[in-house]
CSV table of C-alpha atoms in Angstrom, one decimal:
chain,number,residue,atom,x,y,z
F,1,MET,CA,231.1,-82.4,22.9
F,2,ASP,CA,229.2,-80.0,25.2
F,3,LEU,CA,230.1,-76.5,23.9
F,4,SER,CA,226.8,-75.0,25.0
F,5,SER,CA,228.5,-72.2,27.0
F,6,LEU,CA,230.1,-71.0,23.7
F,7,CYS,CA,227.6,-68.6,22.1
F,8,GLY,CA,226.6,-69.1,18.5
F,9,ASN,CA,229.1,-70.7,16.1
F,10,LEU,CA,226.9,-73.7,15.2
F,11,PRO,CA,229.1,-74.7,12.2
F,12,LEU,CA,232.2,-74.9,14.4
F,13,LYS,CA,230.3,-76.9,17.0
F,14,ARG,CA,229.1,-79.4,14.4
F,15,GLN,CA,232.7,-79.7,13.1
F,16,LEU,CA,234.0,-80.5,16.5
F,17,ASP,CA,231.1,-82.9,17.3
F,18,ALA,CA,231.8,-84.8,14.1
F,19,GLN,CA,235.5,-84.9,14.7
F,20,THR,CA,235.3,-86.1,18.3
F,21,ALA,CA,232.8,-88.8,17.3
F,22,ARG,CA,235.2,-90.0,14.6
F,23,ARG,CA,238.7,-89.8,16.1
F,24,GLY,CA,238.8,-87.5,19.1
F,25,LEU,CA,240.4,-84.1,19.4
F,26,SER,CA,243.5,-83.2,17.5
F,27,HIS,CA,246.8,-82.3,19.1
F,28,ALA,CA,247.0,-78.8,17.6
F,29,TYR,CA,244.5,-76.2,16.7
F,30,ILE,CA,244.6,-72.6,15.5
F,31,LEU,CA,241.6,-70.7,17.1
F,32,SER,CA,241.1,-67.8,14.8
F,33,GLY,CA,238.7,-64.9,15.3
F,34,ALA,CA,238.5,-61.2,16.1
F,35,PRO,CA,239.2,-60.0,19.7
F,36,GLY,CA,236.1,-60.7,21.7
F,37,SER,CA,234.9,-63.5,19.5
F,38,GLY,CA,235.3,-66.3,22.1
F,39,ARG,CA,238.8,-67.7,21.3
F,40,THR,CA,239.7,-67.9,25.0
F,41,THR,CA,236.4,-69.4,25.9
F,42,LEU,CA,236.7,-72.1,23.3
F,43,ALA,CA,240.3,-72.8,24.3
F,44,ARG,CA,239.3,-73.2,27.9
F,45,LEU,CA,236.4,-75.6,26.9
F,46,LEU,CA,238.6,-77.7,24.7
F,47,ALA,CA,241.3,-77.9,27.3
F,48,ALA,CA,238.7,-79.0,29.9
F,49,ALA,CA,237.4,-81.6,27.5
F,50,MET,CA,241.0,-83.0,27.1
F,51,VAL,CA,241.3,-83.6,30.9
F,52,CYS,CA,237.6,-84.3,31.8
F,53,GLU,CA,236.9,-87.4,33.7
F,54,ALA,CA,233.4,-88.0,32.1
F,55,GLN,CA,233.1,-91.4,30.4
F,56,ASP,CA,230.8,-90.1,27.7
F,57,ASP,CA,232.6,-88.0,25.1
F,58,ALA,CA,229.3,-86.2,24.3
F,59,ARG,CA,229.3,-84.8,27.9
F,60,LYS,CA,232.8,-83.5,27.8
F,61,PRO,CA,233.6,-81.0,29.2
F,62,CYS,CA,231.2,-81.9,32.0
F,63,GLY,CA,232.2,-78.9,34.1
F,64,GLN,CA,231.6,-80.9,37.3
F,65,CYS,CA,234.6,-83.1,37.7
F,66,PRO,CA,237.6,-81.8,39.6
F,67,PRO,CA,239.8,-81.4,36.5
F,68,CYS,CA,237.1,-79.5,34.7
F,69,LYS,CA,236.6,-77.2,37.6
F,70,LYS,CA,240.4,-76.5,37.8
F,71,VAL,CA,240.6,-75.7,34.1
F,72,LEU,CA,237.6,-73.4,34.2
F,73,ALA,CA,239.1,-71.7,37.3
F,74,GLY,CA,242.5,-71.3,35.6
F,75,ILE,CA,244.4,-73.4,38.1
F,76,HIS,CA,244.9,-76.8,36.5
F,77,PRO,CA,248.7,-77.6,36.7
F,78,ASP,CA,248.6,-79.3,33.3
F,79,VAL,CA,247.0,-76.4,31.4
F,80,GLN,CA,249.4,-73.6,30.8
F,81,THR,CA,248.9,-70.2,29.1
F,82,THR,CA,251.5,-68.1,27.3
F,83,GLY,CA,251.1,-64.6,26.0
F,84,GLU,CA,248.5,-63.3,28.5
F,85,ASP,CA,250.6,-60.1,29.1
F,86,GLY,CA,249.9,-58.9,25.5
F,87,LYS,CA,253.6,-58.8,24.7
F,88,ASP,CA,255.2,-60.6,21.7
F,89,ILE,CA,255.8,-64.3,22.3
F,90,THR,CA,259.6,-64.8,22.1
F,91,VAL,CA,261.7,-67.7,20.9
F,92,ALA,CA,262.9,-68.1,24.4
F,93,GLN,CA,259.4,-68.6,25.7
F,94,VAL,CA,258.7,-71.2,23.0
F,95,ARG,CA,261.9,-73.1,23.9
F,96,GLN,CA,260.9,-73.0,27.5
F,97,LEU,CA,257.5,-74.3,26.6
F,98,ARG,CA,259.1,-77.1,24.5
F,99,ALA,CA,261.3,-78.1,27.5
F,100,ASP,CA,258.3,-78.3,29.8
F,101,ALA,CA,256.3,-80.3,27.2
F,102,TYR,CA,258.7,-83.3,27.7
F,103,ILE,CA,258.0,-83.4,31.4
F,104,ARG,CA,255.0,-85.8,31.9
F,105,PRO,CA,251.7,-84.4,33.1
F,106,ASN,CA,251.2,-83.8,36.8
F,107,GLU,CA,247.8,-85.4,37.2
F,108,ALA,CA,245.9,-85.4,33.9
F,109,PRO,CA,246.4,-87.7,30.9
F,110,ARG,CA,247.4,-84.7,28.7
F,111,LYS,CA,249.2,-81.4,29.0
F,112,VAL,CA,247.6,-78.5,27.2
F,113,TYR,CA,249.4,-75.3,26.1
F,114,VAL,CA,247.4,-72.2,25.2
F,115,LEU,CA,249.3,-69.5,23.2
F,116,LYS,CA,247.4,-66.2,23.2
F,117,ASN,CA,248.2,-63.7,20.4
F,118,ALA,CA,250.1,-66.4,18.6
F,119,GLN,CA,250.5,-64.1,15.6
F,120,THR,CA,253.1,-62.1,17.7
F,121,MET,CA,255.7,-64.9,17.3
F,122,ASN,CA,258.4,-63.9,14.9
F,123,ALA,CA,259.8,-66.4,12.4
F,124,SER,CA,262.3,-67.9,14.8
F,125,ALA,CA,259.7,-68.4,17.5
F,126,GLN,CA,257.4,-70.0,15.0
F,127,ASN,CA,260.1,-72.3,13.7
F,128,ALA,CA,260.7,-73.4,17.3
F,129,MET,CA,257.0,-74.0,17.7
F,130,LEU,CA,256.9,-75.9,14.4
F,131,LYS,CA,259.5,-78.4,15.8
F,132,LEU,CA,257.3,-79.0,18.8
F,133,LEU,CA,254.2,-79.4,16.8
F,134,GLU,CA,256.0,-82.0,14.6
F,135,GLU,CA,257.9,-83.9,17.3
F,136,GLY,CA,256.2,-83.1,20.6
F,137,PRO,CA,255.1,-85.9,22.9
F,138,ALA,CA,251.7,-87.6,22.2
F,139,TYR,CA,250.1,-86.4,25.4
F,140,ALA,CA,250.8,-82.7,24.6
F,141,ALA,CA,248.2,-80.5,22.9
F,142,PHE,CA,248.5,-76.9,21.6
F,143,PHE,CA,246.0,-74.1,21.0
F,144,LEU,CA,247.3,-71.1,19.0
F,145,LEU,CA,244.9,-68.2,19.5
F,146,THR,CA,245.1,-65.4,16.9
F,147,ASP,CA,243.0,-62.7,15.2
F,148,ASN,CA,245.1,-63.2,12.0
F,149,ALA,CA,245.9,-66.8,11.1
F,150,ALA,CA,247.6,-65.6,7.9
F,151,ALA,CA,250.4,-64.1,10.1
F,152,LEU,CA,251.4,-67.6,11.0
F,153,LEU,CA,253.9,-69.4,8.8
F,154,GLN,CA,252.3,-71.8,6.3
F,155,THR,CA,254.3,-74.6,7.8
F,156,VAL,CA,252.8,-73.9,11.2
F,157,ARG,CA,249.3,-73.7,9.8
F,158,SER,CA,249.7,-77.0,8.0
F,159,ARG,CA,250.5,-78.8,11.3
F,160,CYS,CA,247.3,-77.5,12.9
F,161,GLU,CA,243.6,-77.7,12.4
F,162,THR,CA,241.9,-74.3,12.1
F,163,LEU,CA,238.8,-73.4,14.0
F,164,SER,CA,237.4,-70.1,12.9
F,165,LEU,CA,235.0,-68.2,15.3
F,166,ALA,CA,232.3,-66.0,13.8
F,167,PRO,CA,230.5,-63.0,15.2
F,168,VAL,CA,227.1,-63.9,16.8
F,169,THR,CA,223.8,-62.4,15.9
F,170,ALA,CA,222.4,-59.5,18.0
F,171,GLU,CA,219.7,-61.9,19.3
F,172,GLU,CA,222.2,-64.5,20.3
F,173,ALA,CA,224.3,-61.8,22.0
F,174,LEU,CA,221.3,-60.4,23.9
F,175,THR,CA,220.3,-63.9,25.1
F,176,TRP,CA,223.8,-64.6,26.3
F,177,LEU,CA,224.2,-61.3,28.0
F,178,SER,CA,220.9,-61.7,29.7
F,179,ARG,CA,222.0,-64.9,31.3
F,180,ARG,CA,225.3,-63.5,32.4
F,181,TYR,CA,224.0,-60.2,33.7
F,182,PRO,CA,220.5,-61.0,35.1
F,183,ASP,CA,220.6,-57.9,37.3
F,184,LYS,CA,221.4,-55.3,34.6
F,185,PRO,CA,218.7,-53.3,32.9
F,186,MET,CA,217.5,-54.8,29.6
F,187,ASP,CA,218.0,-51.5,27.8
F,188,LEU,CA,221.6,-51.5,28.8
F,189,LEU,CA,222.0,-55.1,27.7
F,190,ARG,CA,220.3,-54.4,24.4
F,191,GLN,CA,222.5,-51.5,23.7
F,192,ALA,CA,225.7,-53.5,24.5
F,193,ALA,CA,224.5,-56.3,22.2
F,194,GLY,CA,223.8,-53.9,19.4
F,195,ARG,CA,227.2,-52.1,19.7
F,196,CYS,CA,229.4,-55.2,20.0
F,197,GLU,CA,229.0,-56.2,16.4
F,198,GLY,CA,228.7,-59.8,17.3
F,199,LEU,CA,231.8,-59.9,19.5
F,200,LEU,CA,230.7,-60.7,23.0
F,201,GLY,CA,234.1,-59.7,24.5
F,202,ARG,CA,233.4,-56.1,23.6
F,203,ALA,CA,230.0,-56.2,25.2
F,204,VAL,CA,231.4,-57.7,28.4
F,205,ALA,CA,234.1,-55.0,28.5
F,206,GLU,CA,231.5,-52.3,28.1
F,207,LEU,CA,229.2,-53.7,30.7
F,208,GLU,CA,231.9,-54.3,33.2
F,209,GLU,CA,234.0,-51.2,32.4
F,210,SER,CA,236.9,-53.5,33.3
F,211,GLY,CA,239.8,-51.0,33.6
F,212,GLY,CA,240.5,-47.9,31.5
F,213,GLU,CA,241.1,-49.4,28.0
F,214,GLU,CA,237.4,-49.3,27.0
F,215,SER,CA,237.0,-45.7,28.2
F,216,GLN,CA,240.4,-44.7,26.7
F,217,ALA,CA,239.3,-46.0,23.3
F,218,ARG,CA,235.9,-44.4,23.5
F,219,GLN,CA,237.3,-41.0,24.5
F,220,GLY,CA,240.2,-41.3,22.0
F,221,ALA,CA,237.7,-42.0,19.1
F,222,MET,CA,235.7,-38.9,20.0
F,223,GLU,CA,238.8,-36.8,20.2
F,224,LEU,CA,240.0,-38.1,16.9
F,225,LEU,CA,236.8,-37.0,15.2
F,226,ARG,CA,237.0,-33.6,16.9
F,227,ARG,CA,240.5,-33.1,15.5
F,228,LEU,CA,239.3,-34.1,12.0
F,229,GLU,CA,236.4,-31.7,12.3
F,230,GLU,CA,238.8,-28.8,13.0
F,231,GLY,CA,240.5,-29.5,9.7
F,232,SER,CA,243.9,-28.8,11.2
F,233,GLU,CA,246.7,-31.1,10.1
F,234,LEU,CA,248.8,-29.9,13.1
F,235,ALA,CA,246.0,-30.8,15.5
F,236,LEU,CA,245.7,-34.2,14.0
F,237,ALA,CA,249.4,-34.7,14.1
F,238,GLU,CA,249.6,-33.8,17.8
F,239,PHE,CA,246.9,-36.3,18.5
F,240,CYS,CA,248.6,-39.1,16.6
F,241,VAL,CA,252.0,-38.4,18.2
F,242,GLY,CA,250.3,-39.2,21.6
F,243,LEU,CA,249.1,-42.5,20.2
F,244,GLU,CA,252.6,-43.8,19.9
F,245,LYS,CA,252.5,-44.5,23.7
F,246,TRP,CA,249.5,-46.8,23.3
F,247,ASP,CA,249.9,-50.5,22.9
F,248,ARG,CA,248.6,-52.4,19.9
F,249,GLU,CA,245.5,-53.7,21.6
F,250,ALA,CA,244.5,-50.2,22.8
F,251,LEU,CA,245.0,-48.8,19.3
F,252,THR,CA,242.9,-51.6,17.8
F,253,ALA,CA,240.1,-50.7,20.3
F,254,LEU,CA,240.4,-47.0,19.3
F,255,LEU,CA,240.0,-47.9,15.6
F,256,GLU,CA,237.0,-50.1,16.4
F,257,GLU,CA,235.4,-47.3,18.4
F,258,THR,CA,236.1,-44.8,15.6
F,259,LEU,CA,234.4,-47.1,13.1
F,260,LEU,CA,231.3,-47.3,15.2
F,261,LEU,CA,231.1,-43.5,15.5
F,262,VAL,CA,231.7,-43.1,11.7
F,263,ARG,CA,229.0,-45.7,11.0
F,264,ASP,CA,226.5,-43.7,13.1
F,265,ALA,CA,227.5,-40.4,11.5
F,266,LEU,CA,226.8,-41.9,8.1
F,267,VAL,CA,223.5,-43.2,9.3
F,268,ILE,CA,222.6,-39.7,10.5
F,269,GLN,CA,223.6,-38.1,7.2
F,270,SER,CA,221.3,-40.5,5.4
F,271,GLY,CA,218.4,-39.1,7.5
F,272,ALA,CA,217.9,-42.2,9.8
F,273,ALA,CA,218.4,-42.5,13.5
F,274,PRO,CA,221.4,-44.4,14.8
F,275,ALA,CA,221.0,-47.3,17.1
F,276,GLU,CA,223.5,-45.8,19.6
F,277,GLN,CA,221.9,-44.9,22.9
F,278,ASP,CA,224.9,-43.4,24.7
F,279,SER,CA,224.3,-39.6,24.7
F,280,ASP,CA,228.0,-38.7,24.4
F,281,ARG,CA,228.5,-41.0,21.5
F,282,ARG,CA,225.3,-39.9,19.8
F,283,ALA,CA,226.4,-36.3,20.2
F,284,ALA,CA,229.9,-37.0,18.7
F,285,ALA,CA,228.4,-38.9,15.8
F,286,ALA,CA,225.9,-36.1,15.1
F,287,GLN,CA,228.7,-33.5,15.2
F,288,ALA,CA,230.8,-35.5,12.8
F,289,ALA,CA,227.8,-35.9,10.5
F,290,ARG,CA,227.4,-32.1,10.4
F,291,SER,CA,231.1,-31.3,10.1
F,292,LEU,CA,232.5,-33.9,7.7
F,293,THR,CA,231.4,-34.9,4.2
F,294,GLY,CA,230.2,-38.4,3.4
F,295,ARG,CA,233.4,-38.9,1.4
F,296,ALA,CA,235.5,-37.9,4.4
F,297,LEU,CA,233.7,-40.3,6.7
F,298,LEU,CA,234.1,-43.1,4.3
F,299,ALA,CA,237.8,-42.4,4.0
F,300,VAL,CA,238.1,-42.5,7.8
F,301,ALA,CA,236.2,-45.8,7.9
F,302,ASP,CA,238.5,-47.3,5.1
F,303,THR,CA,241.6,-46.1,7.0
F,304,CYS,CA,240.5,-47.6,10.3
F,305,GLU,CA,239.7,-51.0,8.6
F,306,THR,CA,243.1,-51.0,6.9
F,307,LEU,CA,244.9,-50.2,10.1
F,308,ARG,CA,242.9,-52.7,12.1
F,309,ALA,CA,244.1,-55.4,9.7
F,310,ALA,CA,247.7,-54.2,9.9
F,311,ALA,CA,247.6,-54.4,13.7
F,312,GLY,CA,247.0,-58.1,13.3
F,313,PHE,CA,250.3,-58.4,11.4
F,314,ASN,CA,252.3,-57.1,14.3
F,315,THR,CA,252.7,-53.5,13.0
F,316,GLY,CA,254.1,-51.4,15.8
F,317,ALA,CA,252.1,-48.7,17.5
F,318,GLY,CA,254.4,-46.0,16.2
F,319,HIS,CA,253.9,-47.1,12.6
F,320,LEU,CA,250.2,-47.4,13.1
F,321,ALA,CA,250.0,-43.9,14.6
F,322,GLY,CA,252.0,-42.4,11.8
F,323,TRP,CA,250.0,-44.2,9.2
F,324,LEU,CA,246.8,-42.9,10.7
F,325,CYS,CA,248.0,-39.3,10.6
F,326,ALA,CA,249.3,-39.6,7.0
F,327,ALA,CA,246.2,-41.3,5.7
F,328,LEU,CA,243.7,-38.9,7.3
F,329,ALA,CA,245.5,-35.6,6.6
F,330,GLY,CA,244.7,-33.9,3.4
F,331,ASP,CA,242.0,-32.2,1.3
F,332,GLY,CA,239.6,-35.1,1.4
F,333,LEU,CA,239.1,-34.6,5.1
F,334,ARG,CA,238.5,-30.9,5.3
F,335,PRO,CA,235.3,-29.9,7.1
F,336,ARG,CA,232.1,-29.2,5.3
F,337,SER,CA,231.7,-25.6,4.2
F,338,PRO,CA,229.1,-23.8,6.3
F,339,ALA,CA,225.6,-24.0,4.7
């Protein structure tokens, strides 16, 4: 297969090459990886490969035939996506998908269904999906995209092959970003590659400033550290109450931004210079390094990691916000005593 447009992930590419050479693509895959790891890119490439008109399997997806172009443009009638709105996928949606699957393809030899945020399906929805995976028509293929494969029922996982996407190296990220953004300054690209922690989706969001979520998470993380530096549980509680209005993706982005700031604050406390180039972020990290103890910063990092994992198990925004407040309030996070 030609997966050259997917950055990094050589083991995964070898796995798919060997599989297609031996027996072709499977009818069901779980594409597992952190947000920004390339799950959507891989699903699009595999969907294009399934409808590609190239005769040589090694060239699929060719990207040049009409079916490939339609898939890559998101307009192929036989490739459907569910869950793009970020809301939980309901049992009604799965049943509708199941009814559609038994209608033969419009123009391709296969019909492909992409379920984003598949971990948001509840047990009823997953059981409906299981029936389709087991009894669906031979021409139907399914890609379940998730950042937490463990949130899917074991019975669902057992009917799918799992493809796990890994973060790319900083060098791979920089090379990929340089090709995508040839007109952007190299310093800006290098900074984005270093900050994204191997998840290119984060780098793209930062470089394109696509909407307010990235800025909201960035400002929210700096405000969270400021509240912690004050040492006021009331100030922290007021901030966390406001987070109940955020959706799960926005809260996850906030946790990731906070982790980056805490990492840089710990680097500063160790006497080294952080890699961060953004002046506002550097100032926020430096202030946190001066105001909070190393123990407190590590506690913040541990809490953010725990909550980020919990978000993958469909924990509601209100629960996450309350958990954040309860975990961070207390003596362990009181500011440093003045020197």
